[in-house]
Short mmCIF file of C-alpha atoms in Angstrom, two decimals:
data_model
loop_
_atom_site.label_atom_id
_atom_site.label_comp_id
_atom_site.label_asym_id
_atom_site.label_seq_id
_atom_site.Cartn_x
_atom_site.Cartn_y
_atom_site.Cartn_z
CA MET A 1 -18.90 -34.35 17.37
CA ASN A 2 -16.73 -36.69 15.25
CA LYS A 3 -14.51 -35.27 12.58
CA LYS A 4 -16.70 -36.51 9.60
CA HIS A 5 -19.84 -34.92 11.10
CA PHE A 6 -17.84 -31.63 11.83
CA GLN A 7 -16.60 -31.52 8.24
CA THR A 8 -20.17 -31.96 6.92
CA GLU A 9 -21.52 -29.16 9.07
CA MET A 10 -18.62 -26.86 7.97
CA GLU A 11 -19.38 -27.66 4.32
CA ASN A 12 -23.02 -26.50 4.90
CA ILE A 13 -21.93 -22.99 6.18
CA ASP A 14 -22.39 -20.32 3.62
CA PHE A 15 -18.87 -19.07 3.33
CA PRO A 16 -18.38 -15.79 1.59
CA LYS A 17 -15.78 -17.15 -0.79
CA MET A 18 -15.65 -14.19 -3.25
CA GLU A 19 -15.18 -11.66 -0.51
CA ALA A 20 -12.55 -13.76 1.23
CA ASP A 21 -10.67 -14.35 -1.99
CA THR A 22 -10.57 -10.58 -2.54
CA ALA A 23 -9.00 -9.96 0.94
CA ILE A 24 -6.72 -12.91 0.46
CA ASP A 25 -5.52 -11.80 -2.98
CA LYS A 26 -4.84 -8.35 -1.85
CA GLY A 27 -3.00 -9.64 1.29
CA ILE A 28 -0.90 -12.10 -0.99
CA GLN A 29 -0.05 -9.31 -3.43
CA ARG A 30 0.88 -6.72 -0.80
CA ALA A 31 3.18 -9.42 1.06
CA ARG A 32 4.74 -10.38 -2.32
CA ASP A 33 5.44 -6.55 -3.15
CA GLN A 34 6.93 -5.97 0.26
CA LYS A 35 9.29 -9.04 0.22
CA GLY A 36 12.71 -8.08 1.45
CA LYS A 37 11.44 -4.79 2.92
CA GLU A 38 9.03 -5.88 5.50
CA ARG A 39 8.35 -9.35 7.02
CA LYS A 40 4.84 -10.69 7.32
CA LYS A 41 3.06 -10.65 10.59
CA LYS A 42 2.43 -13.74 12.84
CA TYR A 43 -1.12 -14.93 12.91
CA LYS A 44 -3.37 -17.14 14.95
CA LEU A 45 -5.67 -19.90 13.94
CA ILE A 46 -9.23 -20.53 15.21
CA SER A 47 -10.11 -24.08 16.12
CA THR A 48 -13.48 -24.08 14.28
CA VAL A 49 -12.22 -23.07 10.91
CA SER A 50 -12.15 -25.98 8.32
CA SER A 51 -8.84 -27.04 7.09
CA THR A 52 -9.42 -25.61 3.67
CA ALA A 53 -10.50 -22.27 4.92
CA ALA A 54 -7.65 -22.29 7.43
CA ALA A 55 -5.11 -22.90 4.64
CA SER A 56 -6.55 -20.06 2.58
CA PHE A 57 -6.41 -17.63 5.60
CA LEU A 58 -2.86 -18.73 6.35
CA ALA A 59 -1.75 -17.41 2.90
CA ALA A 60 -3.34 -14.11 3.53
CA GLY A 61 -1.94 -13.57 7.02
CA LEU A 62 -5.37 -12.82 8.67
CA VAL A 63 -5.82 -12.91 12.30
CA PHE A 64 -8.20 -15.07 14.41
CA ALA A 65 -8.57 -15.41 18.09
CA PRO A 66 -8.86 -18.96 19.64
CA VAL A 67 -12.37 -19.92 20.48
CA SER A 68 -11.72 -22.69 22.89
CA ASN A 69 -8.45 -23.29 24.80
CA VAL A 70 -9.37 -26.14 27.19
CA LEU A 71 -8.92 -29.70 26.04
CA ALA A 72 -8.25 -31.58 29.25
CA ALA A 73 -9.01 -34.97 27.80
CA VAL A 74 -6.42 -34.71 25.02
CA PRO A 75 -3.14 -36.36 26.09
CA VAL A 76 -1.08 -36.08 22.83
CA ILE A 77 0.31 -33.33 20.59
CA GLY A 78 -1.12 -35.23 17.50
CA SER A 79 -4.70 -34.28 18.48
CA ILE A 80 -3.72 -30.62 18.56
CA TYR A 81 -2.92 -30.63 14.84
CA GLU A 82 -6.36 -32.03 14.16
CA LYS A 83 -8.09 -29.55 16.57
CA TYR A 84 -6.65 -26.49 14.83
CA GLY A 85 -7.07 -27.88 11.29
CA LEU A 86 -3.31 -28.05 10.64
CA ASN A 87 -3.49 -30.59 7.80
CA ILE A 88 0.22 -30.81 7.17
CA GLY A 89 1.07 -31.62 10.81
CA GLU A 90 -1.89 -33.94 11.26
CA ASN A 91 -1.15 -35.97 8.14
CA LEU A 92 2.59 -36.32 8.99
CA TRP A 93 1.67 -37.33 12.56
CA LYS A 94 -0.57 -39.99 11.29
CA GLY A 95 2.28 -41.20 8.99
CA ASN A 96 4.75 -41.41 11.78
CA LEU A 97 6.83 -38.71 9.93
CA VAL A 98 7.15 -36.28 12.80
CA THR A 99 10.46 -36.28 14.57
CA GLU A 100 10.21 -36.66 18.39
CA ILE A 101 12.57 -34.23 20.16
CA ASN A 102 11.47 -33.77 23.82
CA GLU A 103 14.13 -31.12 24.66
CA SER A 104 13.36 -28.80 27.64
CA THR A 105 14.44 -25.35 28.90
CA SER A 106 13.59 -23.97 32.37
CA ASN A 107 13.30 -20.22 33.26
CA LYS A 108 11.28 -18.29 35.83
CA GLY A 109 9.81 -21.45 37.18
CA VAL A 110 8.45 -22.50 33.77
CA ASP A 111 9.46 -25.53 31.81
CA ILE A 112 9.05 -25.43 27.96
CA THR A 113 9.54 -28.55 26.03
CA ILE A 114 9.88 -28.91 22.25
CA SER A 115 7.82 -32.10 21.75
CA ASN A 116 8.37 -32.68 18.05
CA ALA A 117 9.02 -31.09 14.72
CA TYR A 118 8.56 -31.80 11.06
CA TYR A 119 10.01 -30.34 7.74
CA ASP A 120 8.00 -31.10 4.60
CA GLY A 121 8.13 -28.87 1.40
CA ASN A 122 9.10 -25.57 2.82
CA VAL A 123 7.04 -25.81 6.07
CA ILE A 124 8.79 -26.42 9.37
CA GLY A 125 6.40 -27.28 12.06
CA VAL A 126 7.11 -27.21 15.83
CA ALA A 127 5.03 -28.55 18.64
CA PHE A 128 5.70 -27.60 22.34
CA LYS A 129 4.25 -27.83 25.83
CA ALA A 130 4.76 -25.76 28.93
CA ASN A 131 4.43 -26.52 32.62
CA GLY A 132 4.62 -24.37 35.71
CA LYS A 133 2.61 -23.42 38.68
CA ALA A 134 2.41 -19.87 37.63
CA LEU A 135 0.74 -20.68 34.21
CA SER A 136 -2.94 -20.27 33.81
CA LEU A 137 -5.33 -19.55 30.87
CA ASP A 138 -6.69 -16.75 33.13
CA ASN A 139 -3.55 -14.85 31.87
CA LEU A 140 -5.00 -14.80 28.27
CA GLY A 141 -7.04 -11.71 27.32
CA GLU A 142 -6.83 -8.05 26.89
CA ASN A 143 -3.69 -6.35 28.24
CA LYS A 144 -2.30 -9.69 29.45
CA GLY A 145 0.23 -10.37 26.70
CA PRO A 146 -0.07 -11.78 23.21
CA GLU A 147 -3.54 -12.92 22.20
CA ILE A 148 -2.23 -16.41 21.28
CA GLY A 149 -0.70 -16.80 24.81
CA TYR A 150 2.96 -16.59 24.00
CA SER A 151 5.59 -14.65 22.04
CA TYR A 152 8.62 -15.92 20.17
CA HIS A 153 11.27 -15.13 17.57
CA LEU A 154 13.74 -16.86 15.35
CA PHE A 155 17.49 -16.44 15.13
CA ASN A 156 18.64 -13.24 16.93
CA GLY A 157 15.10 -11.69 17.09
CA ASP A 158 15.94 -9.04 14.31
CA GLU A 159 12.74 -8.34 12.43
CA GLN A 160 14.41 -8.51 9.16
CA ASN A 161 15.55 -12.07 9.83
CA GLN A 162 12.15 -13.42 10.77
CA TRP A 163 10.34 -15.91 8.56
CA SER A 164 6.74 -15.88 7.86
CA SER A 165 4.93 -18.02 10.50
CA GLY A 166 1.73 -19.14 11.94
CA ALA A 167 0.81 -20.06 15.42
CA THR A 168 -2.11 -21.76 17.18
CA GLY A 169 -3.32 -20.68 20.65
CA ILE A 170 -2.49 -22.35 23.93
CA THR A 171 -4.55 -25.47 24.66
CA GLU A 172 -4.67 -27.01 28.21
CA THR A 173 -4.12 -30.79 28.19
CA GLU A 174 -3.26 -33.58 30.65
CA GLU A 175 0.39 -32.94 29.74
CA GLY A 176 0.51 -29.27 30.20
CA TYR A 177 -0.24 -26.34 27.98
CA VAL A 178 0.47 -27.09 24.35
CA GLY A 179 0.65 -25.17 21.12
CA THR A 180 2.09 -25.52 17.62
CA MET A 181 3.86 -23.26 15.11
CA GLU A 182 4.65 -23.38 11.48
CA PHE A 183 7.48 -21.49 9.83
CA TYR A 184 7.94 -21.09 6.07
CA ASN A 185 11.50 -21.38 4.82
CA PRO A 186 11.92 -18.54 2.17
CA LYS A 187 15.35 -19.65 1.00
CA ALA A 188 15.90 -21.01 -2.61
CA ASP A 189 17.85 -23.92 -1.21
CA LEU A 190 15.51 -25.61 1.19
CA SER A 191 17.94 -28.26 2.15
CA ASP A 192 20.39 -25.80 3.58
CA ILE A 193 19.15 -26.08 7.23
CA GLU A 194 19.82 -28.66 9.90
CA SER A 195 18.44 -26.68 12.95
CA LEU A 196 16.17 -23.74 13.73
CA PRO A 197 17.05 -21.19 16.54
CA LEU A 198 13.85 -20.48 18.36
CA THR A 199 13.37 -18.29 21.39
CA PHE A 200 10.20 -18.07 23.55
CA THR A 201 10.04 -14.63 25.41
CA SER A 202 6.75 -14.93 27.19
CA ILE A 203 4.00 -17.60 27.91
CA LEU A 204 0.70 -17.12 29.58
CA GLY A 205 1.73 -13.85 31.12
CA LYS A 206 5.09 -15.10 32.27
CA GLU A 207 8.06 -13.31 30.74
CA GLY A 208 11.36 -15.07 30.44
CA ASN A 209 13.89 -16.45 27.96
CA TRP A 210 13.60 -19.97 26.72
CA GLN A 211 16.09 -20.72 23.91
CA PHE A 212 16.18 -23.76 21.63
CA ASP A 213 18.23 -24.85 18.64
CA VAL A 214 15.53 -27.18 17.20
CA PRO A 215 17.03 -30.02 15.12
CA ILE A 216 15.38 -30.22 11.66
CA GLU A 217 15.40 -33.13 9.32
CA GLN A 218 13.84 -32.61 5.95
CA ILE A 219 11.52 -35.38 4.92
CA PRO A 220 12.70 -36.81 1.50
CA ALA A 221 10.59 -35.70 -1.47
CA VAL A 222 10.26 -36.67 -5.13
CA GLU A 223 11.52 -33.85 -7.30
CA SER A 224 11.30 -33.54 -11.04
CA ASP A 225 11.57 -30.97 -13.80
CA VAL A 226 8.37 -30.17 -15.62
CA GLU A 227 7.63 -28.36 -18.80
CA GLY A 228 4.63 -26.36 -19.96
CA GLN A 229 3.88 -22.82 -21.01
CA VAL A 230 0.77 -20.79 -21.66
CA VAL A 231 0.54 -17.25 -22.97
CA TRP A 232 -2.33 -14.73 -22.92
CA GLY A 233 -1.56 -11.17 -24.10
CA GLY A 234 1.47 -10.04 -22.24
CA TYR A 235 1.13 -12.64 -19.61
CA THR A 236 3.22 -15.90 -19.60
CA LEU A 237 3.24 -18.84 -17.16
CA GLU A 238 6.01 -21.39 -17.46
CA LEU A 239 6.16 -24.46 -15.30
CA GLU A 240 9.68 -25.46 -13.98
CA LYS A 241 9.67 -28.04 -11.09
CA LEU A 242 7.39 -30.23 -9.21
CA VAL A 243 8.24 -31.44 -5.68
CA LYS A 244 5.99 -34.17 -4.20
CA GLY A 245 6.27 -34.33 -0.41
CA LYS A 246 4.64 -36.64 2.00
CA ALA A 247 1.92 -34.08 3.02
CA THR A 248 2.65 -31.19 0.73
CA THR A 249 3.18 -30.42 -2.97
CA MET A 250 5.46 -27.60 -4.30
CA LEU A 251 5.34 -26.17 -7.76
CA SER A 252 8.04 -23.78 -9.05
CA TYR A 253 7.15 -21.56 -12.03
CA ARG A 254 8.02 -18.47 -13.83
CA THR A 255 5.52 -15.61 -14.53
CA THR A 256 5.94 -12.71 -17.01
CA LEU A 257 3.63 -9.86 -16.55
CA PRO A 258 3.34 -6.51 -18.49
CA ALA A 259 4.99 -3.61 -16.68
CA SER A 260 1.60 -1.92 -16.64
CA GLY A 261 0.32 -4.85 -14.60
CA LYS A 262 3.24 -5.39 -12.35
CA HIS A 263 0.91 -5.75 -9.28
CA ASP A 264 -1.02 -8.40 -11.08
CA ASN A 265 -0.51 -12.15 -10.46
CA ILE A 266 -1.30 -15.41 -12.04
CA GLN A 267 -3.15 -17.67 -9.61
CA LEU A 268 -3.13 -21.46 -9.97
CA THR A 269 -5.77 -24.00 -9.10
CA VAL A 270 -4.40 -27.55 -9.21
CA THR A 271 -6.45 -30.74 -9.45
CA ASP A 272 -5.55 -34.37 -10.30
CA ASN A 273 -7.24 -36.45 -12.88
CA LEU A 274 -9.44 -38.00 -10.10
CA GLY A 275 -10.91 -34.66 -9.18
CA ASN A 276 -8.83 -34.05 -6.06
CA ARG A 277 -7.95 -30.35 -5.54
CA LEU A 278 -4.70 -29.46 -3.90
CA SER A 279 -5.32 -27.10 -1.03
CA LYS A 280 -3.64 -23.73 -1.46
CA HIS A 281 -1.25 -22.74 1.23
CA HIS A 282 1.06 -19.93 0.31
CA ALA A 283 3.45 -18.74 -2.49
CA ASP A 284 6.93 -17.19 -2.18
CA THR A 285 8.41 -14.88 -4.83
CA ILE A 286 11.93 -16.11 -4.97
CA SER A 287 13.19 -13.48 -7.37
CA SER A 288 11.77 -10.56 -9.32
CA GLU A 289 13.21 -8.56 -12.26
CA GLU A 290 11.76 -5.76 -14.18
CA ASN A 291 12.98 -5.44 -17.74
CA GLY A 292 11.57 -2.72 -19.98
CA ASP A 293 8.13 -3.55 -20.64
CA SER A 294 7.92 -6.69 -18.59
CA VAL A 295 8.28 -8.02 -15.03
CA MET A 296 9.60 -11.60 -14.52
CA LYS A 297 8.96 -13.41 -11.32
CA ASN A 298 10.22 -16.76 -10.13
CA ILE A 299 7.58 -18.23 -7.74
CA ARG A 300 7.57 -21.25 -5.59
CA GLU A 301 4.10 -22.32 -4.40
CA LEU A 302 3.20 -24.63 -1.62
CA PHE A 303 0.12 -26.65 -1.53
CA GLY A 304 -1.04 -28.12 1.90
CA SER A 305 -1.89 -31.54 0.55
CA LYS A 306 0.01 -34.27 -1.23
CA VAL A 307 -0.46 -35.75 -4.74
CA GLU A 308 -2.40 -38.91 -4.28
CA GLY A 309 -0.47 -42.07 -5.36
CA ASP A 310 -3.04 -43.27 -7.92
CA ALA A 311 -3.24 -39.96 -9.68
CA SER A 312 -1.81 -40.10 -13.19
CA LYS A 313 -1.72 -36.35 -14.05
CA LEU A 314 -2.11 -32.83 -12.55
CA ILE A 315 -4.29 -30.21 -14.30
CA ILE A 316 -3.14 -26.62 -13.75
CA GLN A 317 -5.65 -23.91 -14.33
CA PRO A 318 -4.10 -20.41 -14.33
CA GLU A 319 -6.14 -17.13 -13.83
CA ILE A 320 -4.88 -13.65 -14.28
CA ARG A 321 -5.95 -11.44 -11.35
CA GLN A 322 -5.55 -7.73 -12.35
CA TYR A 323 -4.92 -5.07 -9.95
CA GLU A 324 -4.33 -1.39 -9.49
CA GLN A 325 -3.32 0.70 -6.54
CA GLU A 326 -6.14 2.71 -4.91
CA THR A 327 -7.02 6.05 -6.74
CA THR A 328 -6.85 9.15 -4.56
CA ALA A 329 -8.61 12.42 -5.55
CA SER A 330 -9.44 15.60 -3.88
CA ILE A 331 -13.12 16.03 -2.75
CA ASP A 332 -12.83 19.75 -3.19
CA GLN A 333 -14.01 19.85 -6.88
CA THR A 334 -16.85 21.49 -8.79
CA LEU A 335 -19.78 19.09 -8.74
CA PRO A 336 -20.46 16.92 -10.33
CA PHE A 337 -17.10 15.37 -10.95
CA GLU A 338 -15.58 11.97 -11.84
CA ILE A 339 -12.77 9.89 -10.30
CA GLU A 340 -11.57 7.47 -12.81
CA SER A 341 -9.64 4.20 -12.54
CA GLU A 342 -6.08 4.86 -13.82
CA ARG A 343 -6.05 1.42 -15.64
CA PHE A 344 -9.44 0.16 -16.33
CA SER A 345 -12.81 1.90 -17.49
CA TYR A 346 -14.42 2.14 -14.03
CA PHE A 347 -15.22 5.44 -12.52
CA ILE A 348 -17.41 7.00 -9.83
CA ARG A 349 -19.44 10.18 -10.44
CA VAL A 350 -19.65 12.32 -7.33
CA THR A 351 -23.02 14.18 -7.48
CA ASN A 352 -23.11 15.80 -4.10
CA THR A 353 -21.11 16.47 -0.97
CA GLN A 354 -22.12 18.08 2.31
CA VAL A 355 -21.10 18.23 5.93
CA LYS A 356 -23.91 17.43 8.35
CA ASP A 357 -23.88 16.63 12.02
CA GLY A 358 -20.11 16.11 12.10
CA GLN A 359 -20.09 13.82 9.09
CA LEU A 360 -19.13 14.38 5.38
CA VAL A 361 -21.87 12.79 3.25
CA VAL A 362 -20.96 11.89 -0.16
CA ASP A 363 -23.39 10.87 -2.94
CA TYR A 364 -21.92 9.06 -5.90
CA ALA A 365 -22.71 6.51 -8.63
CA LEU A 366 -20.47 3.76 -10.07
CA GLY A 367 -19.92 3.64 -13.72
CA ASN A 368 -18.76 1.20 -16.40
CA VAL A 369 -19.38 -1.83 -14.28
CA ASP A 370 -21.07 -5.04 -15.62
CA ASP A 371 -23.32 -6.13 -12.80
CA GLN A 372 -23.94 -9.26 -14.72
CA LYS A 373 -20.32 -10.40 -14.19
CA LEU A 374 -19.98 -8.98 -10.64
CA SER A 375 -22.17 -9.95 -7.85
CA GLN A 376 -23.97 -7.27 -5.78
CA ASP A 377 -22.02 -8.26 -2.77
CA ILE A 378 -18.74 -7.44 -4.64
CA ILE A 379 -20.03 -4.10 -5.72
CA ASP A 380 -21.33 -3.30 -2.17
CA ASN A 381 -17.96 -4.32 -0.83
CA PHE A 382 -16.22 -1.96 -3.17
CA ALA A 383 -18.35 0.86 -1.94
CA ASN A 384 -17.91 -0.07 1.72
CA TYR A 385 -14.18 0.30 1.24
CA ILE A 386 -14.08 3.66 -0.28
CA MET A 387 -12.22 5.57 2.23
CA LEU A 388 -11.59 9.23 3.33
CA ILE A 389 -8.24 10.63 4.04
CA GLU A 390 -6.82 14.07 5.14
CA THR A 391 -5.07 15.15 1.91
CA ASP A 392 -1.87 16.01 3.89
CA ASP A 393 -1.68 12.32 4.94
CA ILE A 394 -1.41 10.93 1.37
CA GLN A 395 2.02 9.21 1.09
CA THR A 396 3.83 8.19 -2.07
CA GLY A 397 6.74 5.81 -2.52
CA GLU A 398 9.90 6.04 -4.56
CA SER A 399 7.99 5.23 -7.83
CA GLY A 400 5.49 8.11 -7.15
CA GLU A 401 2.66 5.68 -6.52
CA THR A 402 0.56 6.14 -3.44
CA ASP A 403 1.86 3.87 -0.55
CA PRO A 404 -1.19 2.22 1.10
CA ASN A 405 0.86 0.74 3.96
CA GLN A 406 2.00 4.18 5.02
CA MET A 407 -1.60 5.51 4.81
CA ILE A 408 -3.56 2.76 6.38
CA ASN A 409 -3.57 4.37 9.91
CA HIS A 410 -4.83 7.65 8.41
CA GLN A 411 -7.80 6.21 6.42
CA ILE A 412 -11.28 7.06 7.58
CA ARG A 413 -13.88 4.35 6.91
CA SER A 414 -17.49 5.31 6.38
CA VAL A 415 -19.81 4.98 9.44
CA LYS A 416 -22.55 4.17 6.93
CA THR A 417 -22.75 3.22 3.23
CA GLU A 418 -26.22 2.95 1.67
CA LEU A 419 -27.26 1.64 -1.76
CA ILE A 420 -29.69 4.29 -2.92
CA ASN A 421 -30.51 2.94 -6.36
CA LYS A 422 -29.68 -0.53 -7.43
CA GLU A 423 -30.34 0.07 -11.14
CA SER A 424 -27.92 3.05 -11.40
CA LEU A 425 -25.58 1.89 -8.76
CA GLN A 426 -26.09 5.04 -6.70
CA PHE A 427 -24.52 4.97 -3.15
CA GLN A 428 -24.28 7.42 -0.28
CA SER A 429 -21.42 7.25 2.25
CA SER A 430 -21.05 9.06 5.45
CA PHE A 431 -17.65 9.70 6.99
CA PRO A 432 -16.83 11.28 10.47
CA VAL A 433 -14.79 14.42 9.97
CA ASP A 434 -12.87 17.07 12.14
CA ALA A 435 -15.08 20.06 12.63
CA ALA A 436 -12.04 22.32 12.34
CA LEU A 437 -11.15 21.19 8.81
CA THR A 438 -12.79 22.13 5.58
CA MET A 439 -13.80 20.19 2.36
CA GLY A 440 -10.47 21.15 0.83
CA ASP A 441 -8.58 19.26 3.51
CA TYR A 442 -9.96 15.83 2.32
CA SER A 443 -9.57 13.24 -0.54
CA LEU A 444 -11.29 10.07 -1.40
CA ILE A 445 -9.45 6.70 -1.74
CA VAL A 446 -11.27 4.49 -4.24
CA PRO A 447 -10.32 0.80 -4.55
CA PHE A 448 -11.07 0.11 -8.20
CA GLY A 449 -8.71 -2.99 -7.95
CA THR A 450 -11.51 -4.71 -5.85
CA LEU A 451 -13.51 -4.76 -9.07
CA SER A 452 -10.85 -5.87 -11.53
CA SER A 453 -9.49 -8.51 -9.29
CA ASN A 454 -12.82 -10.17 -9.14
CA GLN A 455 -13.14 -10.55 -12.81
CA PRO A 456 -10.29 -13.10 -13.35
CA ILE A 457 -9.11 -13.98 -16.90
CA LYS A 458 -8.78 -17.75 -17.42
CA MET A 459 -5.67 -18.84 -19.29
CA ASP A 460 -5.59 -22.31 -21.17
CA PRO A 461 -4.93 -25.12 -18.66
CA LEU A 462 -1.68 -27.02 -18.42
CA GLU A 463 -1.07 -30.74 -17.60
CA ILE A 464 1.63 -32.61 -15.87
CA ASN A 465 1.92 -36.31 -16.65
CA LEU A 466 2.80 -37.94 -13.43
CA GLU A 467 3.33 -41.38 -14.78
CA GLU A 468 6.33 -40.16 -16.78
CA ARG A 469 7.96 -39.03 -13.57
CA GLU A 470 7.62 -42.27 -11.58
#
């Protein structure tokens, strides 16, 4: 199947964009909120995800398992970028902008070679190959080491020093077992790096220590200051800098949010005057400051595509995505009772609770929801992600808000959620419970933010005149 036919087939797939956007938005926001406290996890890419979908899932940190690992007819690393939908590496490879390195280290009968690397925008890509008699794809799988086939770390291995990263699976080729990684430089000064200390600690079931100091040469980019500001209520977006790379585009901007919406964010869609849309990759919060009634954030966003040379302007369409933390409430209340959103007008009205056959069955209706603005899929998704938790397992942070990251391993998802009445949005959810516990031991976790975040508020668009910056 050629690439053009593949892309056509992928475009015909009914992709659940709204649901994916919801998951991505929540992942992005939680990662931004945790910056400096907890590093993002490594993830894997699937070979059959289109480049646009892959870029979106990269920003969210979602995990995929490789579908096909054998590509015996592929003799070059460049084809691996295309195989896994890594647009940045593929485009730089085709433009002869990838630096050949070919440095090898041997340990435990296995040779690992850093084949090449690139540095465009704040993305550092590394391609490698491994050779050794003990290596086999049979060593991939459950209880046989990392799912992608290898493990690695940067610098001294300290979790706090790790950068966000993405890694493909292992592919067998005529040259050996190959893979690629991308690392995202979080520093404000992106030019302040000449090498990247990288250590492999296992590959295809073989543990060892393969250390490299990968030389890095940043590809020159066109950088320019830009101006533009748009205000909506207590929200402000102010453009600051545009960096045009060879395969990427970076936009630096400042957002101001009301303190009541400190978990909100302003998302950008960027297109040029020719209709080309820049593919979203990821955004870093460089700094954040809370001052009275406002929260100011300096953000650097990377797009995984370049500005086309014949484009004369960029159009930035900002959208406000409003969030709130999940609401928790005891289920041991006099029926009927309501659980209300702490920020918006949404609520659920619980009309009945009963324990039956080892399950807690909860009947409830969703209120103050405009089903003309929210699809039934979004409403169903909201109901499916109402969780149960033992009240003693509810954790709060320093601010007094519930801490979802501390509670995630204690949440109990429904085994069944059923729409009883579409007109009145009545649902019934059944949760497995401990027979030794009583109704008073449980609380519900209600994700009202799922509803609000799927009703984005459009701000006025901004434009960047590219011809003035040539």
